[in-house]
CSV table of C-alpha atoms in Angstrom, one decimal:
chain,number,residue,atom,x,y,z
A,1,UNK,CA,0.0,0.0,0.0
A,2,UNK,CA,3.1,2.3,0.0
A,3,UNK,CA,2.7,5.0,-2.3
A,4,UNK,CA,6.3,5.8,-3.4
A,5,UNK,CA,6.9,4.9,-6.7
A,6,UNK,CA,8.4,1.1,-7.1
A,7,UNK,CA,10.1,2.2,-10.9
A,8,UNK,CA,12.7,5.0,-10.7
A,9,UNK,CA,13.5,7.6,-13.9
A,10,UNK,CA,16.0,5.4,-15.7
A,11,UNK,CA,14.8,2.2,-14.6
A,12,UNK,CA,14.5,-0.4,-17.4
A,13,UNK,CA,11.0,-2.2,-17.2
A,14,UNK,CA,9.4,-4.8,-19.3
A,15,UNK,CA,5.1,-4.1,-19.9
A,16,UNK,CA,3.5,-7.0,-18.7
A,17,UNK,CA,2.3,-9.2,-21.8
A,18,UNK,CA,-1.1,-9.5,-20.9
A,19,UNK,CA,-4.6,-9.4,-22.6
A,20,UNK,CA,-7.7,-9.4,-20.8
A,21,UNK,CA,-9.8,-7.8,-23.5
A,22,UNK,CA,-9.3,-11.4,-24.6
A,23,UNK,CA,-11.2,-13.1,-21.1
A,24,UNK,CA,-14.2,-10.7,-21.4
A,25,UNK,CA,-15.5,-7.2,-20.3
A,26,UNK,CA,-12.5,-4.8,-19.3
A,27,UNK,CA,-10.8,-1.4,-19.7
A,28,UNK,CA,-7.4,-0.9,-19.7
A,29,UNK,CA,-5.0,2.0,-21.1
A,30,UNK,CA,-2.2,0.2,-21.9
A,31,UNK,CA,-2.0,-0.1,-25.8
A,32,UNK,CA,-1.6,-3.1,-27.4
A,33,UNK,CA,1.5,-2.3,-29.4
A,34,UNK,CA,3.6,-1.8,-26.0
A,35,UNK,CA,3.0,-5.3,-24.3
A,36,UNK,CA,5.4,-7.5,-23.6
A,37,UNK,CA,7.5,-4.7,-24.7
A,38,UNK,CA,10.6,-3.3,-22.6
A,39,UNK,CA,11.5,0.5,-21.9
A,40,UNK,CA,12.9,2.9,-19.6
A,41,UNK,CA,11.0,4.9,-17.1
A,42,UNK,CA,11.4,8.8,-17.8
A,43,UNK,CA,10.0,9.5,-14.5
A,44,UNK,CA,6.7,9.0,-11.9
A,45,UNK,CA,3.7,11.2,-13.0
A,46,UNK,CA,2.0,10.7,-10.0
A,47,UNK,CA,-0.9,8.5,-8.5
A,48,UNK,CA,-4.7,8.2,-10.0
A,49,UNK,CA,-7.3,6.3,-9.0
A,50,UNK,CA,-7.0,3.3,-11.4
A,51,UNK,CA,-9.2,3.4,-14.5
A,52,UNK,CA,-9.5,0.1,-14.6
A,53,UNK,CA,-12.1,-0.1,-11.5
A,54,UNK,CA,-13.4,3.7,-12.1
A,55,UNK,CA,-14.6,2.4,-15.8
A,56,UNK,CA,-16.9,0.1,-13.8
A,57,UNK,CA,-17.7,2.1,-10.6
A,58,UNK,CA,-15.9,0.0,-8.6
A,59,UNK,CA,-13.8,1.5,-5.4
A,60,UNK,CA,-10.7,2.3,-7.4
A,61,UNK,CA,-7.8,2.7,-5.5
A,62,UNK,CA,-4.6,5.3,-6.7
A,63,UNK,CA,-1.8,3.4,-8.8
A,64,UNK,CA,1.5,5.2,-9.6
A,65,UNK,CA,1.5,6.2,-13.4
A,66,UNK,CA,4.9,6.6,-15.5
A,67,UNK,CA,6.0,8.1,-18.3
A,68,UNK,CA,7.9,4.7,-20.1
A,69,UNK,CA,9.8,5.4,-23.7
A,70,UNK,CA,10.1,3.0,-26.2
A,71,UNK,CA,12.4,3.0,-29.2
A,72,UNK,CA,9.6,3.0,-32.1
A,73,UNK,CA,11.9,0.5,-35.1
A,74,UNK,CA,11.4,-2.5,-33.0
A,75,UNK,CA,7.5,-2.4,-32.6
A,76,UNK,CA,6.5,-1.7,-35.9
A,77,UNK,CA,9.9,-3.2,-37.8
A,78,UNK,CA,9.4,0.4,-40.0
A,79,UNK,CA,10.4,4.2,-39.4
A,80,UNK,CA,14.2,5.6,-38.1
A,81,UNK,CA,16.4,4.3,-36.2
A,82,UNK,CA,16.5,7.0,-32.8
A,83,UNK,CA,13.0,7.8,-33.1
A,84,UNK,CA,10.7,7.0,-29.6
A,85,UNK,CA,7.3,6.5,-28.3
A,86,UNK,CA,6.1,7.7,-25.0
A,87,UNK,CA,3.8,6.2,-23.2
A,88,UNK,CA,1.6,6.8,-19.8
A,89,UNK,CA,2.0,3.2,-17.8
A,90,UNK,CA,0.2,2.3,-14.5
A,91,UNK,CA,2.1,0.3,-12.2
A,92,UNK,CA,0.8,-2.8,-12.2
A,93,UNK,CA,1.5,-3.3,-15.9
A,94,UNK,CA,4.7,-2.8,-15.5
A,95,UNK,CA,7.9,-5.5,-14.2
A,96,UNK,CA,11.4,-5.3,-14.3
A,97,UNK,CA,13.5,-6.4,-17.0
B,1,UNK,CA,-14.9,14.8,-43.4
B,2,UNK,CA,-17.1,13.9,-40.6
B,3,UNK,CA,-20.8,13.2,-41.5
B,4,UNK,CA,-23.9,14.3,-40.3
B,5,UNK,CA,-25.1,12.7,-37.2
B,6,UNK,CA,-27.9,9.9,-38.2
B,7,UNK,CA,-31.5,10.9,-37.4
B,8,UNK,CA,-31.7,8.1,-35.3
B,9,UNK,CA,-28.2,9.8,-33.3
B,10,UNK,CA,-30.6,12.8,-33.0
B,11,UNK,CA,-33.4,11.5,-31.8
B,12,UNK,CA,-31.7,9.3,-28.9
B,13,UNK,CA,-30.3,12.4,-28.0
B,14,UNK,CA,-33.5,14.2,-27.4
B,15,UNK,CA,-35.1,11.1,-26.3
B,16,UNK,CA,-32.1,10.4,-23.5
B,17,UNK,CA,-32.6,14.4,-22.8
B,18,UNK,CA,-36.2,14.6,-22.1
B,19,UNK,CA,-36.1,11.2,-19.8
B,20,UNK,CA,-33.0,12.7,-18.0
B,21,UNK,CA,-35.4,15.8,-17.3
B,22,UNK,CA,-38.6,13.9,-16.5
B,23,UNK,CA,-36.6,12.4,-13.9
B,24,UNK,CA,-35.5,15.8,-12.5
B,25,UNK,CA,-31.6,14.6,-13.2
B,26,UNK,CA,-30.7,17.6,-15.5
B,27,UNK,CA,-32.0,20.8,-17.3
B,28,UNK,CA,-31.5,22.2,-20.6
B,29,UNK,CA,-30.2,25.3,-19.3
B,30,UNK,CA,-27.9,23.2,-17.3
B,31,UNK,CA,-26.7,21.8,-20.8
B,32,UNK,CA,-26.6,25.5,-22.4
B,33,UNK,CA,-24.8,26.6,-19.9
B,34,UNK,CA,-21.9,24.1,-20.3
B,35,UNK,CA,-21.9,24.6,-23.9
B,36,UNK,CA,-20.6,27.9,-23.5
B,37,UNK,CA,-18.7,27.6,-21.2
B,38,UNK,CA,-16.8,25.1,-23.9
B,39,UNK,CA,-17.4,27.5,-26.0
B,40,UNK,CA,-15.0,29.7,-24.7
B,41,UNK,CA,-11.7,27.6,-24.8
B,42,UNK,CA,-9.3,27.9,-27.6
B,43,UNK,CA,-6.3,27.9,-28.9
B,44,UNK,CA,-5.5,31.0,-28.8
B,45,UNK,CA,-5.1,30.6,-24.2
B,46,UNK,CA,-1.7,28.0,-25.7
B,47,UNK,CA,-0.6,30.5,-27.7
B,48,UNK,CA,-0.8,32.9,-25.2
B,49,UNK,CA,1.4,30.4,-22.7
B,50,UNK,CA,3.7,29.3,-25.6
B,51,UNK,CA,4.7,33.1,-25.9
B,52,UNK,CA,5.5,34.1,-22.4
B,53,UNK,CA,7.3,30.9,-21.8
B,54,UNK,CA,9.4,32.3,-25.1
B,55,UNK,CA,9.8,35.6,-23.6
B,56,UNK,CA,10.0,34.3,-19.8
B,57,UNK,CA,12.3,32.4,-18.5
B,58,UNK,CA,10.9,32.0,-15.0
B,59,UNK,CA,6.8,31.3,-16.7
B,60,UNK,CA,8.9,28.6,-18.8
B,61,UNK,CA,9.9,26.8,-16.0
B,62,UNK,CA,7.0,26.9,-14.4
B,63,UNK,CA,5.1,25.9,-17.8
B,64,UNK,CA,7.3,22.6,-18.0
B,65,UNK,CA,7.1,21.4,-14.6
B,66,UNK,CA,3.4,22.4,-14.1
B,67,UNK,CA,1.1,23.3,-16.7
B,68,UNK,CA,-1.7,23.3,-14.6
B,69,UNK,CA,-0.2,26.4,-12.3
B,70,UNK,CA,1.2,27.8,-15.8
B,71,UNK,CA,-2.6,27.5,-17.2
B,72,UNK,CA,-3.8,29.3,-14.2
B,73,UNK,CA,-1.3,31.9,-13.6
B,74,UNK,CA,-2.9,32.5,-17.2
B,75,UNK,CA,-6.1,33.2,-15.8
B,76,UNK,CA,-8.1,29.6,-17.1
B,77,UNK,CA,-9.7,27.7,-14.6
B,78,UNK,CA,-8.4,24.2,-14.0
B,79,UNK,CA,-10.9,23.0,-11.5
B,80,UNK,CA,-11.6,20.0,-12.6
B,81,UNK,CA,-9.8,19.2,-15.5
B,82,UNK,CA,-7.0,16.7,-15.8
B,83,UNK,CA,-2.8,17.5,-15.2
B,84,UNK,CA,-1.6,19.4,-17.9
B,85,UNK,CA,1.7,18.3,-18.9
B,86,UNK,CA,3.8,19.9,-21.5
B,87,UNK,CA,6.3,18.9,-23.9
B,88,UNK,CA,9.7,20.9,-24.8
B,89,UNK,CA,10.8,20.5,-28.6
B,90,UNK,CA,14.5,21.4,-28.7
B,91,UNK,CA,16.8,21.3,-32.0
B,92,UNK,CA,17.5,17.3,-30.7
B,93,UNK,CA,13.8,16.2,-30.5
B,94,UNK,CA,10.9,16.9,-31.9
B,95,UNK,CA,7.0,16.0,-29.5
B,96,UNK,CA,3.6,14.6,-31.4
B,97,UNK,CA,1.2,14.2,-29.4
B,98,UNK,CA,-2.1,11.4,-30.4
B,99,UNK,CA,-4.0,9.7,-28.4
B,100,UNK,CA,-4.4,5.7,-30.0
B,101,UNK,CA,-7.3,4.7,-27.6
B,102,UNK,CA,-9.7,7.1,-28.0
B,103,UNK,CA,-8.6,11.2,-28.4
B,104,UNK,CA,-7.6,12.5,-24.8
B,105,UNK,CA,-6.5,16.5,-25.7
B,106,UNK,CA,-5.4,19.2,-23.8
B,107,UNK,CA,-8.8,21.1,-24.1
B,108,UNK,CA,-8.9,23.3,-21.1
B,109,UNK,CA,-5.7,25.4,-23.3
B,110,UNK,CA,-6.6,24.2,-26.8
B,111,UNK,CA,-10.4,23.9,-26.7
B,112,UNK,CA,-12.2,21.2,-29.0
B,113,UNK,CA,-10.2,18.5,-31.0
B,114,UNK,CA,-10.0,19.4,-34.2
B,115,UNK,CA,-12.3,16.6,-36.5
B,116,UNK,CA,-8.6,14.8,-37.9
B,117,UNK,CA,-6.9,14.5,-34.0
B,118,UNK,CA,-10.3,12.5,-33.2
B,119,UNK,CA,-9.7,10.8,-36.8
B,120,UNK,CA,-9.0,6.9,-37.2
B,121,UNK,CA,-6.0,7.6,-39.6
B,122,UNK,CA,-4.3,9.7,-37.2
B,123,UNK,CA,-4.9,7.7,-34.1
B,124,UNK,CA,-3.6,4.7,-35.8
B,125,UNK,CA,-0.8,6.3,-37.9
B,126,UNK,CA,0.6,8.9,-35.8
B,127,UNK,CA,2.3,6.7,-33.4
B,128,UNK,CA,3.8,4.2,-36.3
B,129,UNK,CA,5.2,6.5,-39.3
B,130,UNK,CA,4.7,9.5,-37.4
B,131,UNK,CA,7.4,11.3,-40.1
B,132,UNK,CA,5.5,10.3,-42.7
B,133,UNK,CA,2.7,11.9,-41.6
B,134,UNK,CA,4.6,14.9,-40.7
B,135,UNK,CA,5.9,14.7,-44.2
B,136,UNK,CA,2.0,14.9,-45.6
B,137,UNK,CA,1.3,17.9,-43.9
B,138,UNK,CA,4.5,20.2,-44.7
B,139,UNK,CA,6.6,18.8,-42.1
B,140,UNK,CA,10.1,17.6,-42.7
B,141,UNK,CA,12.4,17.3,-40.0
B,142,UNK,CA,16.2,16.3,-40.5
B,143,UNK,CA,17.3,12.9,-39.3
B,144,UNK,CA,19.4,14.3,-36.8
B,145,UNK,CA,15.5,14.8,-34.4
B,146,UNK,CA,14.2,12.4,-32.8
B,147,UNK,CA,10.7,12.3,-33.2
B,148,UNK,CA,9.1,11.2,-30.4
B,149,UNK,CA,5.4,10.3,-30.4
B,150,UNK,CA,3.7,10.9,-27.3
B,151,UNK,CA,0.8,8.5,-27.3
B,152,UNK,CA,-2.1,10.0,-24.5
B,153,UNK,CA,-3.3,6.9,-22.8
B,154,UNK,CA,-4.2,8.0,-19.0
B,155,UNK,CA,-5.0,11.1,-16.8
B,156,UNK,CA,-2.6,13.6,-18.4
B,157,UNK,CA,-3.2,16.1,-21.1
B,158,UNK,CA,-0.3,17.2,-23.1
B,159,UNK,CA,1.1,20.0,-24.9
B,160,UNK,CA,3.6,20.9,-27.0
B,161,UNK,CA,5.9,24.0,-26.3
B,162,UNK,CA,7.5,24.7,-29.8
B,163,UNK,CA,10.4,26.3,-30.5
B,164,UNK,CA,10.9,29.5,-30.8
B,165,UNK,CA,11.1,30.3,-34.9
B,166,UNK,CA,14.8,32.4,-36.1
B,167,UNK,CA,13.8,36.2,-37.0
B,168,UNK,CA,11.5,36.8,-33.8
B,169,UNK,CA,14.3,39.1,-31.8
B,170,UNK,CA,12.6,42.1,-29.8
B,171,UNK,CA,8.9,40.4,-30.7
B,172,UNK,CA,6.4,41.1,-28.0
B,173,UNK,CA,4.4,38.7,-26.7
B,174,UNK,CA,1.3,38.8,-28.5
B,175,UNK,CA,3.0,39.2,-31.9
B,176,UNK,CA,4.8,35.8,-31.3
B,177,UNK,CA,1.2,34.2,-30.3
B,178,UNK,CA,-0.4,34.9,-33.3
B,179,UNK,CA,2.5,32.7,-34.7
B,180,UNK,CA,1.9,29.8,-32.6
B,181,UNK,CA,-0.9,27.8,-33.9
B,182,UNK,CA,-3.1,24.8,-32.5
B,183,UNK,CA,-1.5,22.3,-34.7
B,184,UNK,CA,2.3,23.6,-34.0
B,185,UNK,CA,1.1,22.5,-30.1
B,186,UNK,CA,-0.4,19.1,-31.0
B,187,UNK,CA,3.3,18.6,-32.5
B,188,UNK,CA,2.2,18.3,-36.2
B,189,UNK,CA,3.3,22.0,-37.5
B,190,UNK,CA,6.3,23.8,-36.8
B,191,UNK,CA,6.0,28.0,-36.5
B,192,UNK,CA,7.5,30.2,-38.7
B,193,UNK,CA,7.5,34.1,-38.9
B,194,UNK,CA,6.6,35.7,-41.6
C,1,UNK,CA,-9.9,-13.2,-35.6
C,2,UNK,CA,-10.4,-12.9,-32.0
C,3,UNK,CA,-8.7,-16.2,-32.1
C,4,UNK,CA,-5.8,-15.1,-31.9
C,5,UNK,CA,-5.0,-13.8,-28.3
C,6,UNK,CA,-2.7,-10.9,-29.0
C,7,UNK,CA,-5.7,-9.3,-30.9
C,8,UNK,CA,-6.2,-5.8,-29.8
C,9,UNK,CA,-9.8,-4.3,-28.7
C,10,UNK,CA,-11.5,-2.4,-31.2
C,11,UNK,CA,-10.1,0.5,-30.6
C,12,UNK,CA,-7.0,0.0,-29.5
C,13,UNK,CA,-6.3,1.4,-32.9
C,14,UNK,CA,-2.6,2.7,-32.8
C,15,UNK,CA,-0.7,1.2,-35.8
C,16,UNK,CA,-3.1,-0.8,-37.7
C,17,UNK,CA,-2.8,-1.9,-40.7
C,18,UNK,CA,-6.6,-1.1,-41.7
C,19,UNK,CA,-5.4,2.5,-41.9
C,20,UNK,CA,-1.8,2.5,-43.3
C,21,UNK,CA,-2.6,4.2,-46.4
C,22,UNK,CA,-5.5,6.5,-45.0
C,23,UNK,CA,-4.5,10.2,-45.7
C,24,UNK,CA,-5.0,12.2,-42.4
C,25,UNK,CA,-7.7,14.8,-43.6
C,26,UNK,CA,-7.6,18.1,-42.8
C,27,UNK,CA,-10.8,18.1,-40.9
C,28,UNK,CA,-10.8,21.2,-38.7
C,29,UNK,CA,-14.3,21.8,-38.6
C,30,UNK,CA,-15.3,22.1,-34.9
C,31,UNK,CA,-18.4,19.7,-33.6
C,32,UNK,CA,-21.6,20.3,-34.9
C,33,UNK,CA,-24.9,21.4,-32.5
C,34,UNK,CA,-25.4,17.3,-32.1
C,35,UNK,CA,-21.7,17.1,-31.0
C,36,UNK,CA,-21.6,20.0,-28.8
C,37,UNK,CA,-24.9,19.3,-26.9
C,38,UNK,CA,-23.5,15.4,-26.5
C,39,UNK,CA,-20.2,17.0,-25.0
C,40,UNK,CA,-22.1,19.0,-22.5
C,41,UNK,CA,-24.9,16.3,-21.2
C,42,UNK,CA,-21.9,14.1,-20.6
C,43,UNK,CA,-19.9,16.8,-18.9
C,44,UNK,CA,-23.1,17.9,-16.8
C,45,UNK,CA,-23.6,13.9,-16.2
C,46,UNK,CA,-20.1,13.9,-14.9
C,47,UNK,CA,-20.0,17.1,-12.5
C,48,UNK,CA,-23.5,15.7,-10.9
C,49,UNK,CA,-21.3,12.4,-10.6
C,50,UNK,CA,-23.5,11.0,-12.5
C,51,UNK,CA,-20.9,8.9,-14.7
C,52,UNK,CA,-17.3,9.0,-15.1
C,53,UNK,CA,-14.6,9.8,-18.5
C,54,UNK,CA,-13.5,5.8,-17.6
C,55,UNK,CA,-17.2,4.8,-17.8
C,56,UNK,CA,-17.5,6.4,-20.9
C,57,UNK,CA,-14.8,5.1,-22.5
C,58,UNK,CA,-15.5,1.3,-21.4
C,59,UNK,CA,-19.0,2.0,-22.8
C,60,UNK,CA,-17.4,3.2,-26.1
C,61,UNK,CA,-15.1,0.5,-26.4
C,62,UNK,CA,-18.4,-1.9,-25.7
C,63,UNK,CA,-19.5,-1.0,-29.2
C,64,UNK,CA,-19.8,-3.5,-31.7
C,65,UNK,CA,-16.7,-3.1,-34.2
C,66,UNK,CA,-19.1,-2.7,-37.5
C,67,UNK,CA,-20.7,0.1,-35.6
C,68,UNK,CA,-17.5,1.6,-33.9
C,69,UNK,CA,-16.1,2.3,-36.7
C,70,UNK,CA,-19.3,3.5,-39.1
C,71,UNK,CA,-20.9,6.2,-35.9
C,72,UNK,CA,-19.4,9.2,-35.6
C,73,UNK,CA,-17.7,10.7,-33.3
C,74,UNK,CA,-20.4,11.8,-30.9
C,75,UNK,CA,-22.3,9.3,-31.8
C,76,UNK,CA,-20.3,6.7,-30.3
C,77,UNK,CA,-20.5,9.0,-27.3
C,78,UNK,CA,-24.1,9.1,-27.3
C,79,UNK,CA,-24.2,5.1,-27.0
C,80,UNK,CA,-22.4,4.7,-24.3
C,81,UNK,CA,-24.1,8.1,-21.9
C,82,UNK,CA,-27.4,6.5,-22.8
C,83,UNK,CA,-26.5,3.0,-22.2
C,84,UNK,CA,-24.9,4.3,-19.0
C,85,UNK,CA,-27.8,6.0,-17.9
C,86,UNK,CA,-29.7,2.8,-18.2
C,87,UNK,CA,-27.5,0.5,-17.2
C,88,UNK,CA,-27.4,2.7,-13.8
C,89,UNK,CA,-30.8,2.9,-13.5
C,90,UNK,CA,-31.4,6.8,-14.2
C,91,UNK,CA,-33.6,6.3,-17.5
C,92,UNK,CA,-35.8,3.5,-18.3
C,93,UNK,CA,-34.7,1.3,-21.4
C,94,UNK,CA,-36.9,2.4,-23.6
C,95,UNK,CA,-34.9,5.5,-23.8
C,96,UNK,CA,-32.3,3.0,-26.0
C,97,UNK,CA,-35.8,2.2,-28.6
C-alpha cells in the first residue's frame, strides 16, 4: 500500500504481456503495441485512481503512473532508427527487465 | 470529413434528454450553460502560454514542470480538468502528441479537437510513421531529431511547447502568439514568422 | 480473428494496418450542435457524478466493431451516456428504442 513509486527515472522495465480484453469485459489504457514490450522509465507522474475499476464504478484505488519510452523501429519493424514513443504506464502493468 | 449525425443519433439524444429531465436529473439550461462555457476555450489561451514561456524564462519553468499552475497563472480555470503536462521541442527532438485509444486533448488550453486529431488515420498512424505523416502535412524534419510520439493513454493532457522560430528578436508577446498555432502545439506543425 | 490472443480491442487502434494508407484529412471543422450538446450532457452527467470519462470510455469500447467504426464521433459517445444511464438505473430502457 506504499505509495512511493516502485520504478525510478532510468529504470529499465518490461510491460506486462497480458490481454484481458481477450477473457471478457474490461478497460485498460495500456495499448496493445507496447506489451510484452521493454522501456525505460522517464519518470513518476503521479498516482490516479485506477481506471480500470473507475470504468466500472468500482472503489478504485490510486496506482503510480509513469511516463515509459520506447524505441519505435522495433514495434512496428518500420520508421528511423532514434525515433521514440512515449507512453503513460500504471504500475501494475509494468515488471522489471 | 465527418458526417452528419444519423436521425436516429438525434433523436436518442432528445429522447435520453427529455427522460433525463422527466426524472429531475438535469435541465437544458444546465446543458446550455456548459456549452458555453466550452465555447470559450481555444487555442489561442496555448498560444498565449507558448509566448510568455518564449519571452519568460521563469513562466517557462513553471510551464514545463506544471502546466496546470502555468494554465492558471494565465487566468483559465483548472478546476476539474485533468494534469496538464507539457512537452519541450529542442533542436535534438521533436513532440507529437495522439491519443491511439480514444482522443484525450489538452482542451482546457486548446479547446475542441479538431475533426482529424479524433480521426482513425491519425490515431492509428501517428504513433507508427509518425514522419510520414509529418511529411503529408508540410513537415520535414532532419534525421538528426528524434521524433518522439507521445501516445495520451491516462489522466494527463499534453502540450507541445515549440520552439521559438529564427527572425523573432525584440517580438512582444502577442506578436509571437499569433504565430503559434493549434497544430504547432499538438506537434504536427512547426511555427514560422513571416 | 479474435482467435488469436494478441488481438487488440476495437479501438485500441494505434498502428493498424486497416489504416496504413489513409490520408489524415484536414478536418478542422469544430463539432456540430449534435456534437456540442452530447459534449455538454456528458460533462453535466459527470459534474452531478452521474458517470465518469472511464465509464464512458468502457461504454465506447463496448461497441460493436461494425458500428465503432461507421458512428461518428459523438455518436459513439451518445451510445455509451445512454447506455450508462440505463444501465445505472437513471432512465428507463426504452430511452435505448
Amino acid at each position: 500500500m506504499s505509495d512511493a513509486p516502485r520504478f525510478a527515472p532510468g529504470a529499465t522495465v518490461r510491460v506486462k504481456d497480458d490481454w484481458p480484453e481477450r477473457r471478457g469485459p474490461c478497460h485498460i489504457r495500456t495499448p496493445h503495441y507496447i506489451r510484452g514490450r521493454t522501456g525505460q522509465v522517464v519518470r513518476p507522474l503521479g498516482a490516479f485512481p485506477n481506471p480500470e475499476d473507475l470504468a466500472f464504478a468500482r472503489p478504485a484505488p490510486k496506482r503510480t503512473l509513469y511516463h515509459v519510452l520506447f524505441a519505435q523501429e522495433p514495434i512496428w519493424h518500420e520508421g528511423r532508427a532514434g525515433d521514440t514513443v512515449m507512453v503513460e504506464v500504471f504500475e501494475h502493468w509494468l515488471e522489471e527487465a | 470529413m465527418a458526417a452528419p449525425p444519423r436521425p436516429e443519433s438525434l433523436a436518442l439524444l432528445d429522447r435520453l434528454v427529455a427522460a433525463l429531465e422527466a426524472k429531475g436529473i438535469v435541465t437544458e439550461a444546465e446543458i446550455a450553460d456548459r456549452q458555453s462555457n466550452t465555447d470559450k476555450a481555444s487555442p489561442e489561451t496555448g498560444a498565449r502560454m507558448v509566448a510568455r514561456a518564449w519571452t519568460d524564462p521563469t513562466y517557462r519553468a513553471l510551464l514545463l514542470s506544471d502546466g496546470r499552475a502555468a494554465a492558471e497563472a494565465m487566468g483559465v480555470s483548472m478546476a476539474g480538468a485533468p494534469p496538464l503536462g507539457v512537452l519541450e521541442n529542442t533542436p535534438a527532438r521533436h513532440h507529437l502528441v495522439v491519443c491511439t485509444l480514444c482522443s484525450c486533448y489538452p482542451r482546457a488550453v486548446l479547446g475542441y479537437p479538431p475533426g482529424w486529431y479524433k480521426s482513425f488515420a491519425y490515431r492509428s498512424r501517428a504513433v507508427r510513421e509518425p514522419r510520414v505523416v509529418l511529411a503529408e502535412w508540410g513537415v520535414s524534419l532532419p534525421d538528426s531529431v528524434e521524433v518522439r510520439v507521445v501516445d495520451s493513454t491516462a489522466d494527463y493532457r499534453w502540450m507541445v511547447l515549440p520552439m521559438r522560430p529564427a527572425g523573432t528578436d525584440g517580438w512582444d508577446e502577442a506578436r509571437l502568439a499569433a504565430l503559434v498555432t493549434r497544430d504547432a502545439m499538438v506537434g504536427v506543425a512547426v511555427p514560422r514568422a513571416g | 480473428m479474435p482467435d488469436d490472443p494478441r488481438t487488440p480491442a476495437t479501438h485500441d487502434i494505434g498502428g493498424l494496418a486497416r489504416f496504413h494508407c489513409t490520408p489524415v484529412e484536414h478536418d478542422e471543422a469544430p463539432p456540430d450542435g449534435f456534437g456540442k450538446r452530447v459534449d455538454a450532457l456528458r460533462q453535466v452527467l459527470a459534474q452531478k457524478k452521474l458517470m465518469t470519462v472511464d465509464e464512458l470510455r468502457r461504454g465506447i469500447e463496448s461497441i460493436p466493431e461494425g458500428e465503432y467504426f461507421d458512428l461518428g464521433y459523438y455518436e459513439r459517445w451518445l451510445r455509451s451516456i445512454a447506455a450508462l444511464m440505463v444501465e445505472k438505473g437513471h432512465v428507463g430502457p426504452e430511452v435505448l428504442r
